[in-house]
């Protein structure tokens, strides 16, 4: 892509093919295939180069590790993958996860993430893991849930879920779980919530169930034009203004983490997370275009919708 071709921009390419017993065969062929549409726009939000054309990411001067993998991998494979990434990266941006489900992590994955966020990463000071809260207008975690949540599942079909909710890595206490707000500073209608939210970041606005058409601007970023039907957001373009979701909010925060560590590489992952939260803006509107958790107000500096507030890159770097 023209926004990722600068000298030294791509420092590693990891394509994962899982095999037995949590092992992964690695090669460098991360080029998109037909149906791969998500990684490139996420990447552009975080680190698209400031080269005078196209778009500009939050951290245009940061380098990237491109990782391609199947979401169907087991927790054991994800342990292997995160350990591999940890040797070459400071920040991981994960715009994927489970919808409403009881999808708790295996103890091995939970323990591996806890260890990596403390002593992993390229610098050995902790890998900063940013992960999307999800787009299904439901809690990130509620093991006592008795409500029924409707959501749009695979194939676009509306489904219902009413059991315990544990949204896998997004519910881990040591990651930065990211929710979405709108260009109006309101809660994005789809954004999931809960005490697990670290901070929010600006994204677009839509109703997962398609019952309303809430207002809000989309996100401009890189696109995958040229890799098969259904692989892009804007046809016949390498760029799009139609990206969004917590999938866009997450690399926004990951980019800010890159800026923070570019300014001070001695910080631990926990210190980066604290800086994000301590410098976040709270000038948000407690309003949502969809119902769900009806109370997003800040109490003792925290909101179930927005976490510690909206990420502020300038204050964080200061």
mmCIF file of C-alpha atoms in Angstrom:
data_model
loop_
_atom_site.group_PDB
_atom_site.id
_atom_site.type_symbol
_atom_site.label_atom_id
_atom_site.label_comp_id
_atom_site.label_asym_id
_atom_site.label_seq_id
_atom_site.Cartn_x
_atom_site.Cartn_y
_atom_site.Cartn_z
ATOM 1 C CA UNK A 1 0.000 0.000 0.000
ATOM 2 C CA UNK A 2 1.390 3.478 -0.833
ATOM 3 C CA UNK A 3 1.044 4.622 2.788
ATOM 4 C CA UNK A 4 3.303 1.852 4.160
ATOM 5 C CA UNK A 5 6.277 1.839 1.768
ATOM 6 C CA UNK A 6 8.779 4.123 3.509
ATOM 7 C CA UNK A 7 12.250 2.875 4.356
ATOM 8 C CA UNK A 8 12.105 0.852 7.572
ATOM 9 C CA UNK A 9 8.325 1.160 7.857
ATOM 10 C CA UNK A 10 7.689 -2.592 7.941
ATOM 11 C CA UNK A 11 10.104 -4.277 10.353
ATOM 12 C CA UNK A 12 8.566 -7.769 10.323
ATOM 13 C CA UNK A 13 5.939 -9.786 8.440
ATOM 14 C CA UNK A 14 4.442 -12.716 10.339
ATOM 15 C CA UNK A 15 1.953 -15.041 8.657
ATOM 16 C CA UNK A 16 0.671 -17.700 11.060
ATOM 17 C CA UNK A 17 -0.392 -21.202 10.035
ATOM 18 C CA UNK A 18 -1.461 -23.078 13.176
ATOM 19 C CA UNK A 19 -0.562 -26.743 13.556
ATOM 20 C CA UNK A 20 -1.007 -29.223 16.421
ATOM 21 C CA UNK A 21 -0.289 -28.610 20.115
ATOM 22 C CA UNK A 22 -0.340 -24.821 19.920
ATOM 23 C CA UNK A 23 2.527 -24.705 17.454
ATOM 24 C CA UNK A 24 2.562 -22.272 14.517
ATOM 25 C CA UNK A 25 4.392 -22.420 11.214
ATOM 26 C CA UNK A 26 5.547 -18.930 10.274
ATOM 27 C CA UNK A 27 6.270 -17.343 6.903
ATOM 28 C CA UNK A 28 6.366 -13.755 5.657
ATOM 29 C CA UNK A 29 3.457 -13.846 3.161
ATOM 30 C CA UNK A 30 1.059 -11.400 4.836
ATOM 31 C CA UNK A 31 -0.354 -10.003 1.571
ATOM 32 C CA UNK A 32 -4.166 -9.730 1.665
ATOM 33 C CA UNK A 33 -6.227 -12.489 0.075
ATOM 34 C CA UNK A 34 -9.814 -12.145 -1.168
ATOM 35 C CA UNK A 35 -11.972 -11.569 1.883
ATOM 36 C CA UNK A 36 -9.155 -9.927 3.892
ATOM 37 C CA UNK A 37 -10.508 -6.418 4.378
ATOM 38 C CA UNK A 38 -9.958 -5.483 8.012
ATOM 39 C CA UNK A 39 -6.276 -5.278 8.864
ATOM 40 C CA UNK A 40 -5.254 -2.638 6.333
ATOM 41 C CA UNK A 41 -7.778 0.034 7.432
ATOM 42 C CA UNK A 42 -6.968 -0.667 11.095
ATOM 43 C CA UNK A 43 -3.273 -0.266 10.316
ATOM 44 C CA UNK A 44 -3.809 3.032 8.510
ATOM 45 C CA UNK A 45 -5.547 4.551 11.535
ATOM 46 C CA UNK A 46 -2.533 3.773 13.698
ATOM 47 C CA UNK A 47 0.548 4.354 11.532
ATOM 48 C CA UNK A 48 -0.159 5.447 7.928
ATOM 49 C CA UNK A 49 2.814 7.519 6.792
ATOM 50 C CA UNK A 50 2.765 11.305 6.521
ATOM 51 C CA UNK A 51 4.136 11.246 2.976
ATOM 52 C CA UNK A 52 2.088 14.065 1.443
ATOM 53 C CA UNK A 53 -0.529 11.812 -0.149
ATOM 54 C CA UNK A 54 -3.272 9.456 0.995
ATOM 55 C CA UNK A 55 -4.017 9.583 4.729
ATOM 56 C CA UNK A 56 -2.019 10.123 7.910
ATOM 57 C CA UNK A 57 -2.166 7.813 10.919
ATOM 58 C CA UNK A 58 -2.000 8.811 14.579
ATOM 59 C CA UNK A 59 1.695 7.834 14.740
ATOM 60 C CA UNK A 60 2.965 8.248 11.144
ATOM 61 C CA UNK A 61 6.621 7.955 12.134
ATOM 62 C CA UNK A 62 6.249 4.618 13.912
ATOM 63 C CA UNK A 63 7.234 1.346 12.262
ATOM 64 C CA UNK A 64 4.951 -1.683 12.074
ATOM 65 C CA UNK A 65 4.859 -5.444 12.371
ATOM 66 C CA UNK A 66 2.298 -6.931 9.976
ATOM 67 C CA UNK A 67 0.624 -10.063 11.349
ATOM 68 C CA UNK A 68 -1.826 -12.303 9.504
ATOM 69 C CA UNK A 69 -3.548 -15.202 11.301
ATOM 70 C CA UNK A 70 -6.855 -17.140 11.373
ATOM 71 C CA UNK A 71 -9.301 -16.087 14.088
ATOM 72 C CA UNK A 72 -10.235 -19.759 14.460
ATOM 73 C CA UNK A 73 -6.956 -20.483 16.266
ATOM 74 C CA UNK A 74 -7.051 -22.042 19.722
ATOM 75 C CA UNK A 75 -6.039 -20.180 22.880
ATOM 76 C CA UNK A 76 -2.810 -22.186 22.831
ATOM 77 C CA UNK A 77 -2.029 -20.803 19.376
ATOM 78 C CA UNK A 78 -2.780 -17.264 20.542
ATOM 79 C CA UNK A 79 -0.273 -17.743 23.373
ATOM 80 C CA UNK A 80 2.335 -18.732 20.788
ATOM 81 C CA UNK A 81 1.417 -15.804 18.539
ATOM 82 C CA UNK A 82 1.580 -13.161 21.277
ATOM 83 C CA UNK A 83 4.926 -14.533 22.451
ATOM 84 C CA UNK A 84 6.271 -14.301 18.894
ATOM 85 C CA UNK A 85 5.033 -10.720 18.479
ATOM 86 C CA UNK A 86 6.425 -9.763 21.876
ATOM 87 C CA UNK A 87 9.993 -10.101 20.628
ATOM 88 C CA UNK A 88 9.598 -7.502 17.873
ATOM 89 C CA UNK A 89 6.878 -5.057 19.015
ATOM 90 C CA UNK A 90 6.138 -2.527 21.758
ATOM 91 C CA UNK A 91 2.385 -2.211 21.126
ATOM 92 C CA UNK A 92 -0.212 -4.661 19.794
ATOM 93 C CA UNK A 93 -3.522 -3.493 18.295
ATOM 94 C CA UNK A 94 -6.269 -6.142 18.271
ATOM 95 C CA UNK A 95 -9.485 -5.167 16.487
ATOM 96 C CA UNK A 96 -11.181 -8.525 16.908
ATOM 97 C CA UNK A 97 -12.845 -10.726 19.496
ATOM 98 C CA UNK A 98 -16.101 -12.404 20.468
ATOM 99 C CA UNK A 99 -19.663 -11.105 20.349
ATOM 100 C CA UNK A 100 -22.007 -11.704 23.312
ATOM 101 C CA UNK A 101 -20.856 -15.078 24.621
ATOM 102 C CA UNK A 102 -19.404 -16.872 27.602
ATOM 103 C CA UNK A 103 -15.926 -17.007 26.064
ATOM 104 C CA UNK A 104 -13.544 -16.885 28.971
ATOM 105 C CA UNK A 105 -9.846 -17.290 28.305
ATOM 106 C CA UNK A 106 -7.982 -20.463 29.098
ATOM 107 C CA UNK A 107 -5.771 -20.113 32.157
ATOM 108 C CA UNK A 108 -2.726 -20.455 29.890
ATOM 109 C CA UNK A 109 -3.735 -17.500 27.709
ATOM 110 C CA UNK A 110 -4.777 -15.403 30.697
ATOM 111 C CA UNK A 111 -1.442 -16.056 32.433
ATOM 112 C CA UNK A 112 0.557 -15.436 29.256
ATOM 113 C CA UNK A 113 -1.067 -12.036 28.699
ATOM 114 C CA UNK A 114 -0.482 -11.089 32.328
ATOM 115 C CA UNK A 115 3.207 -11.975 31.982
ATOM 116 C CA UNK A 116 3.663 -10.281 28.605
ATOM 117 C CA UNK A 117 2.088 -7.010 29.770
ATOM 118 C CA UNK A 118 4.556 -6.938 32.662
ATOM 119 C CA UNK A 119 7.858 -8.217 31.299
ATOM 120 C CA UNK A 120 7.304 -8.815 27.572
ATOM 121 C CA UNK A 121 7.639 -6.550 24.573
ATOM 122 C CA UNK A 122 10.666 -5.607 22.538
ATOM 123 C CA UNK A 123 12.040 -3.532 25.445
ATOM 124 C CA UNK A 124 11.250 -6.082 28.159
ATOM 125 C CA UNK A 125 9.131 -3.496 29.984
ATOM 126 C CA UNK A 126 5.761 -4.938 29.083
ATOM 127 C CA UNK A 127 3.833 -5.354 25.845
ATOM 128 C CA UNK A 128 1.050 -2.756 25.522
ATOM 129 C CA UNK A 129 -2.014 -4.687 24.304
ATOM 130 C CA UNK A 130 -4.922 -2.601 22.978
ATOM 131 C CA UNK A 131 -8.084 -4.556 22.201
ATOM 132 C CA UNK A 132 -11.518 -3.573 20.916
ATOM 133 C CA UNK A 133 -14.415 -3.619 23.379
ATOM 134 C CA UNK A 134 -16.743 -4.843 20.619
ATOM 135 C CA UNK A 135 -19.610 -3.540 18.504
ATOM 136 C CA UNK A 136 -22.609 -5.428 19.885
ATOM 137 C CA UNK A 137 -24.013 -2.907 22.405
ATOM 138 C CA UNK A 138 -23.548 -5.251 25.369
ATOM 139 C CA UNK A 139 -21.264 -5.647 28.386
ATOM 140 C CA UNK A 140 -17.650 -6.693 27.972
ATOM 141 C CA UNK A 141 -18.145 -8.968 30.956
ATOM 142 C CA UNK A 142 -21.188 -9.824 33.059
ATOM 143 C CA UNK A 143 -21.134 -13.356 34.399
ATOM 144 C CA UNK A 144 -24.464 -12.755 36.196
ATOM 145 C CA UNK A 145 -26.208 -11.418 33.099
ATOM 146 C CA UNK A 146 -29.946 -12.126 32.883
ATOM 147 C CA UNK A 147 -30.777 -9.741 30.027
ATOM 148 C CA UNK A 148 -31.271 -10.747 26.406
ATOM 149 C CA UNK A 149 -29.003 -8.948 23.954
ATOM 150 C CA UNK A 150 -29.741 -8.946 20.251
ATOM 151 C CA UNK A 151 -26.776 -8.665 17.928
ATOM 152 C CA UNK A 152 -25.841 -9.149 14.305
ATOM 153 C CA UNK A 153 -23.854 -12.345 13.895
ATOM 154 C CA UNK A 154 -22.011 -13.912 10.994
ATOM 155 C CA UNK A 155 -23.871 -13.669 7.702
ATOM 156 C CA UNK A 156 -25.650 -10.529 8.912
ATOM 157 C CA UNK A 157 -28.359 -12.442 10.773
ATOM 158 C CA UNK A 158 -29.759 -10.955 13.994
ATOM 159 C CA UNK A 159 -29.336 -13.315 16.922
ATOM 160 C CA UNK A 160 -30.120 -13.257 20.653
ATOM 161 C CA UNK A 161 -28.005 -14.145 23.666
ATOM 162 C CA UNK A 162 -29.045 -14.143 27.318
ATOM 163 C CA UNK A 163 -26.390 -16.081 29.267
ATOM 164 C CA UNK A 164 -23.203 -15.103 31.090
ATOM 165 C CA UNK A 165 -21.001 -12.717 29.096
ATOM 166 C CA UNK A 166 -17.210 -12.923 29.057
ATOM 167 C CA UNK A 167 -15.698 -11.450 25.911
ATOM 168 C CA UNK A 168 -12.356 -13.251 25.956
ATOM 169 C CA UNK A 169 -9.223 -11.061 25.810
ATOM 170 C CA UNK A 170 -11.263 -7.841 26.017
ATOM 171 C CA UNK A 171 -12.150 -8.805 29.613
ATOM 172 C CA UNK A 172 -8.520 -9.303 30.708
ATOM 173 C CA UNK A 173 -7.596 -6.839 33.491
ATOM 174 C CA UNK A 174 -4.126 -6.070 32.091
ATOM 175 C CA UNK A 175 -5.016 -5.032 28.534
ATOM 176 C CA UNK A 176 -6.263 -1.640 27.326
ATOM 177 C CA UNK A 177 -9.863 -2.321 26.293
ATOM 178 C CA UNK A 178 -11.100 0.460 24.004
ATOM 179 C CA UNK A 179 -14.654 1.696 23.445
ATOM 180 C CA UNK A 180 -15.873 4.181 20.815
ATOM 181 C CA UNK A 181 -17.330 7.680 20.910
ATOM 182 C CA UNK A 182 -18.676 9.742 18.025
ATOM 183 C CA UNK A 183 -17.788 12.994 16.289
ATOM 184 C CA UNK A 184 -20.523 14.496 18.511
ATOM 185 C CA UNK A 185 -18.705 13.263 21.656
ATOM 186 C CA UNK A 186 -21.544 10.847 22.406
ATOM 187 C CA UNK A 187 -21.354 7.085 22.869
ATOM 188 C CA UNK A 188 -21.173 5.214 19.561
ATOM 189 C CA UNK A 189 -24.474 3.362 19.354
ATOM 190 C CA UNK A 190 -22.821 -0.043 18.918
ATOM 191 C CA UNK A 191 -20.029 0.291 21.470
ATOM 192 C CA UNK A 192 -19.821 -2.257 24.275
ATOM 193 C CA UNK A 193 -19.307 -1.095 27.847
ATOM 194 C CA UNK A 194 -18.282 -2.031 31.363
ATOM 195 C CA UNK A 195 -15.701 -1.404 34.093
ATOM 196 C CA UNK A 196 -13.124 -3.097 31.851
ATOM 197 C CA UNK A 197 -12.988 -0.057 29.493
ATOM 198 C CA UNK A 198 -9.641 1.758 29.686
ATOM 199 C CA UNK A 199 -10.416 4.783 27.486
ATOM 200 C CA UNK A 200 -12.510 5.547 24.420
ATOM 201 C CA UNK A 201 -11.505 7.027 21.080
ATOM 202 C CA UNK A 202 -13.421 8.817 18.299
ATOM 203 C CA UNK A 203 -14.997 6.584 15.677
ATOM 204 C CA UNK A 204 -18.155 6.436 13.548
ATOM 205 C CA UNK A 205 -21.758 5.770 14.607
ATOM 206 C CA UNK A 206 -24.274 3.121 13.556
ATOM 207 C CA UNK A 207 -26.870 0.768 14.974
ATOM 208 C CA UNK A 208 -25.770 -2.880 14.960
ATOM 209 C CA UNK A 209 -29.403 -3.975 14.569
ATOM 210 C CA UNK A 210 -30.151 -1.518 11.747
ATOM 211 C CA UNK A 211 -33.185 -0.083 13.541
ATOM 212 C CA UNK A 212 -31.945 3.521 13.493
ATOM 213 C CA UNK A 213 -29.534 5.647 11.426
ATOM 214 C CA UNK A 214 -27.667 7.694 14.026
ATOM 215 C CA UNK A 215 -25.547 10.661 12.881
ATOM 216 C CA UNK A 216 -21.767 10.800 13.038
ATOM 217 C CA UNK A 217 -18.723 11.037 10.776
ATOM 218 C CA UNK A 218 -16.747 8.022 9.533
ATOM 219 C CA UNK A 219 -12.988 7.538 9.788
ATOM 220 C CA UNK A 220 -10.631 8.182 6.870
ATOM 221 C CA UNK A 221 -7.976 5.496 6.463
ATOM 222 C CA UNK A 222 -6.227 3.078 4.102
ATOM 223 C CA UNK A 223 -8.257 0.487 2.159
ATOM 224 C CA UNK A 224 -7.561 -2.844 0.422
ATOM 225 C CA UNK A 225 -8.754 -2.107 -3.139
ATOM 226 C CA UNK A 226 -7.626 -4.783 -5.540
ATOM 227 C CA UNK A 227 -7.829 -7.967 -3.481
ATOM 228 C CA UNK A 228 -11.159 -9.504 -4.432
ATOM 229 C CA UNK A 229 -14.879 -8.964 -4.062
ATOM 230 C CA UNK A 230 -15.934 -7.799 -0.624
ATOM 231 C CA UNK A 231 -12.383 -6.959 0.402
ATOM 232 C CA UNK A 232 -12.689 -3.202 0.682
ATOM 233 C CA UNK A 233 -14.868 -0.421 2.062
ATOM 234 C CA UNK A 234 -14.695 2.017 -0.868
ATOM 235 C CA UNK A 235 -14.704 0.405 -4.310
ATOM 236 C CA UNK A 236 -11.883 1.370 -6.713
ATOM 237 C CA UNK A 237 -9.918 3.207 -4.037
ATOM 238 C CA UNK A 238 -6.948 2.482 -1.785
ATOM 239 C CA UNK A 239 -8.530 4.838 0.760
ATOM 240 C CA UNK A 240 -11.895 5.086 2.509
ATOM 241 C CA UNK A 241 -13.916 7.442 4.688
ATOM 242 C CA UNK A 242 -16.279 4.649 5.744
ATOM 243 C CA UNK A 243 -14.277 2.925 8.467
ATOM 244 C CA UNK A 244 -15.262 2.803 12.128
ATOM 245 C CA UNK A 245 -16.364 0.633 15.022
ATOM 246 C CA UNK A 246 -14.271 -0.121 18.066
ATOM 247 C CA UNK A 247 -12.023 -1.604 15.363
ATOM 248 C CA UNK A 248 -11.031 1.971 14.496
ATOM 249 C CA UNK A 249 -11.010 3.321 18.048
ATOM 250 C CA UNK A 250 -8.496 0.654 19.085
ATOM 251 C CA UNK A 251 -5.681 1.477 16.617
ATOM 252 C CA UNK A 252 -6.246 5.152 17.414
ATOM 253 C CA UNK A 253 -5.242 4.422 21.001
ATOM 254 C CA UNK A 254 -2.473 2.050 19.878
ATOM 255 C CA UNK A 255 -1.067 4.896 17.787
ATOM 256 C CA UNK A 256 -1.099 7.178 20.832
ATOM 257 C CA UNK A 257 0.773 4.483 22.768
ATOM 258 C CA UNK A 258 3.364 4.526 19.975
ATOM 259 C CA UNK A 259 3.716 8.298 20.353
ATOM 260 C CA UNK A 260 4.114 7.992 24.128
ATOM 261 C CA UNK A 261 6.868 5.381 23.822
ATOM 262 C CA UNK A 262 8.560 7.365 21.052
ATOM 263 C CA UNK A 263 8.826 10.228 23.543
ATOM 264 C CA UNK A 264 9.921 8.072 26.486
ATOM 265 C CA UNK A 265 11.034 4.512 25.766
ATOM 266 C CA UNK A 266 11.768 3.782 29.447
ATOM 267 C CA UNK A 267 8.075 3.577 30.375
ATOM 268 C CA UNK A 268 6.521 0.270 31.346
ATOM 269 C CA UNK A 269 3.284 -0.932 29.750
ATOM 270 C CA UNK A 270 1.472 -0.198 33.012
ATOM 271 C CA UNK A 271 2.828 3.368 33.002
ATOM 272 C CA UNK A 272 1.643 3.862 29.404
ATOM 273 C CA UNK A 273 -1.836 2.705 30.384
ATOM 274 C CA UNK A 274 -1.859 5.060 33.380
ATOM 275 C CA UNK A 275 -0.800 7.999 31.187
ATOM 276 C CA UNK A 276 -3.655 7.230 28.762
ATOM 277 C CA UNK A 277 -6.135 7.283 31.616
ATOM 278 C CA UNK A 278 -4.710 10.252 33.532
ATOM 279 C CA UNK A 279 -4.702 12.506 30.438
ATOM 280 C CA UNK A 280 -8.042 11.427 28.914
ATOM 281 C CA UNK A 281 -10.704 14.075 28.278
ATOM 282 C CA UNK A 282 -14.012 13.885 30.109
ATOM 283 C CA UNK A 283 -15.849 16.491 27.995
ATOM 284 C CA UNK A 284 -18.159 13.810 26.622
ATOM 285 C CA UNK A 285 -21.927 13.888 26.273
ATOM 286 C CA UNK A 286 -23.741 11.251 28.302
ATOM 287 C CA UNK A 287 -26.032 10.298 25.451
ATOM 288 C CA UNK A 288 -26.451 7.199 23.294
ATOM 289 C CA UNK A 289 -28.536 6.644 20.151
ATOM 290 C CA UNK A 290 -29.338 3.097 21.308
ATOM 291 C CA UNK A 291 -30.458 1.702 24.628
ATOM 292 C CA UNK A 292 -28.377 -0.674 26.689
ATOM 293 C CA UNK A 293 -26.533 0.409 29.758
ATOM 294 C CA UNK A 294 -28.561 3.559 30.410
ATOM 295 C CA UNK A 295 -26.055 5.188 32.752
ATOM 296 C CA UNK A 296 -22.756 6.272 31.253
ATOM 297 C CA UNK A 297 -22.052 9.049 33.750
ATOM 298 C CA UNK A 298 -18.604 9.549 35.237
ATOM 299 C CA UNK A 299 -18.399 8.460 38.872
ATOM 300 C CA UNK A 300 -15.073 8.890 40.652
ATOM 301 C CA UNK A 301 -13.460 9.630 37.288
ATOM 302 C CA UNK A 302 -14.762 6.530 35.519
ATOM 303 C CA UNK A 303 -17.609 5.890 33.073
ATOM 304 C CA UNK A 304 -18.875 2.431 32.034
ATOM 305 C CA UNK A 305 -19.210 3.790 28.483
ATOM 306 C CA UNK A 306 -15.975 5.749 28.158
ATOM 307 C CA UNK A 307 -13.604 4.372 30.797
ATOM 308 C CA UNK A 308 -11.371 7.219 31.982
ATOM 309 C CA UNK A 309 -12.478 9.359 29.028
ATOM 310 C CA UNK A 310 -11.536 10.152 25.429
ATOM 311 C CA UNK A 311 -7.893 9.614 24.576
ATOM 312 C CA UNK A 312 -5.909 12.856 24.189
ATOM 313 C CA UNK A 313 -2.686 12.335 22.222
ATOM 314 C CA UNK A 314 -1.230 15.774 22.938
ATOM 315 C CA UNK A 315 -1.672 15.561 26.717
ATOM 316 C CA UNK A 316 -0.431 11.975 26.753
ATOM 317 C CA UNK A 317 2.774 12.894 24.908
ATOM 318 C CA UNK A 318 3.291 15.905 27.165
#
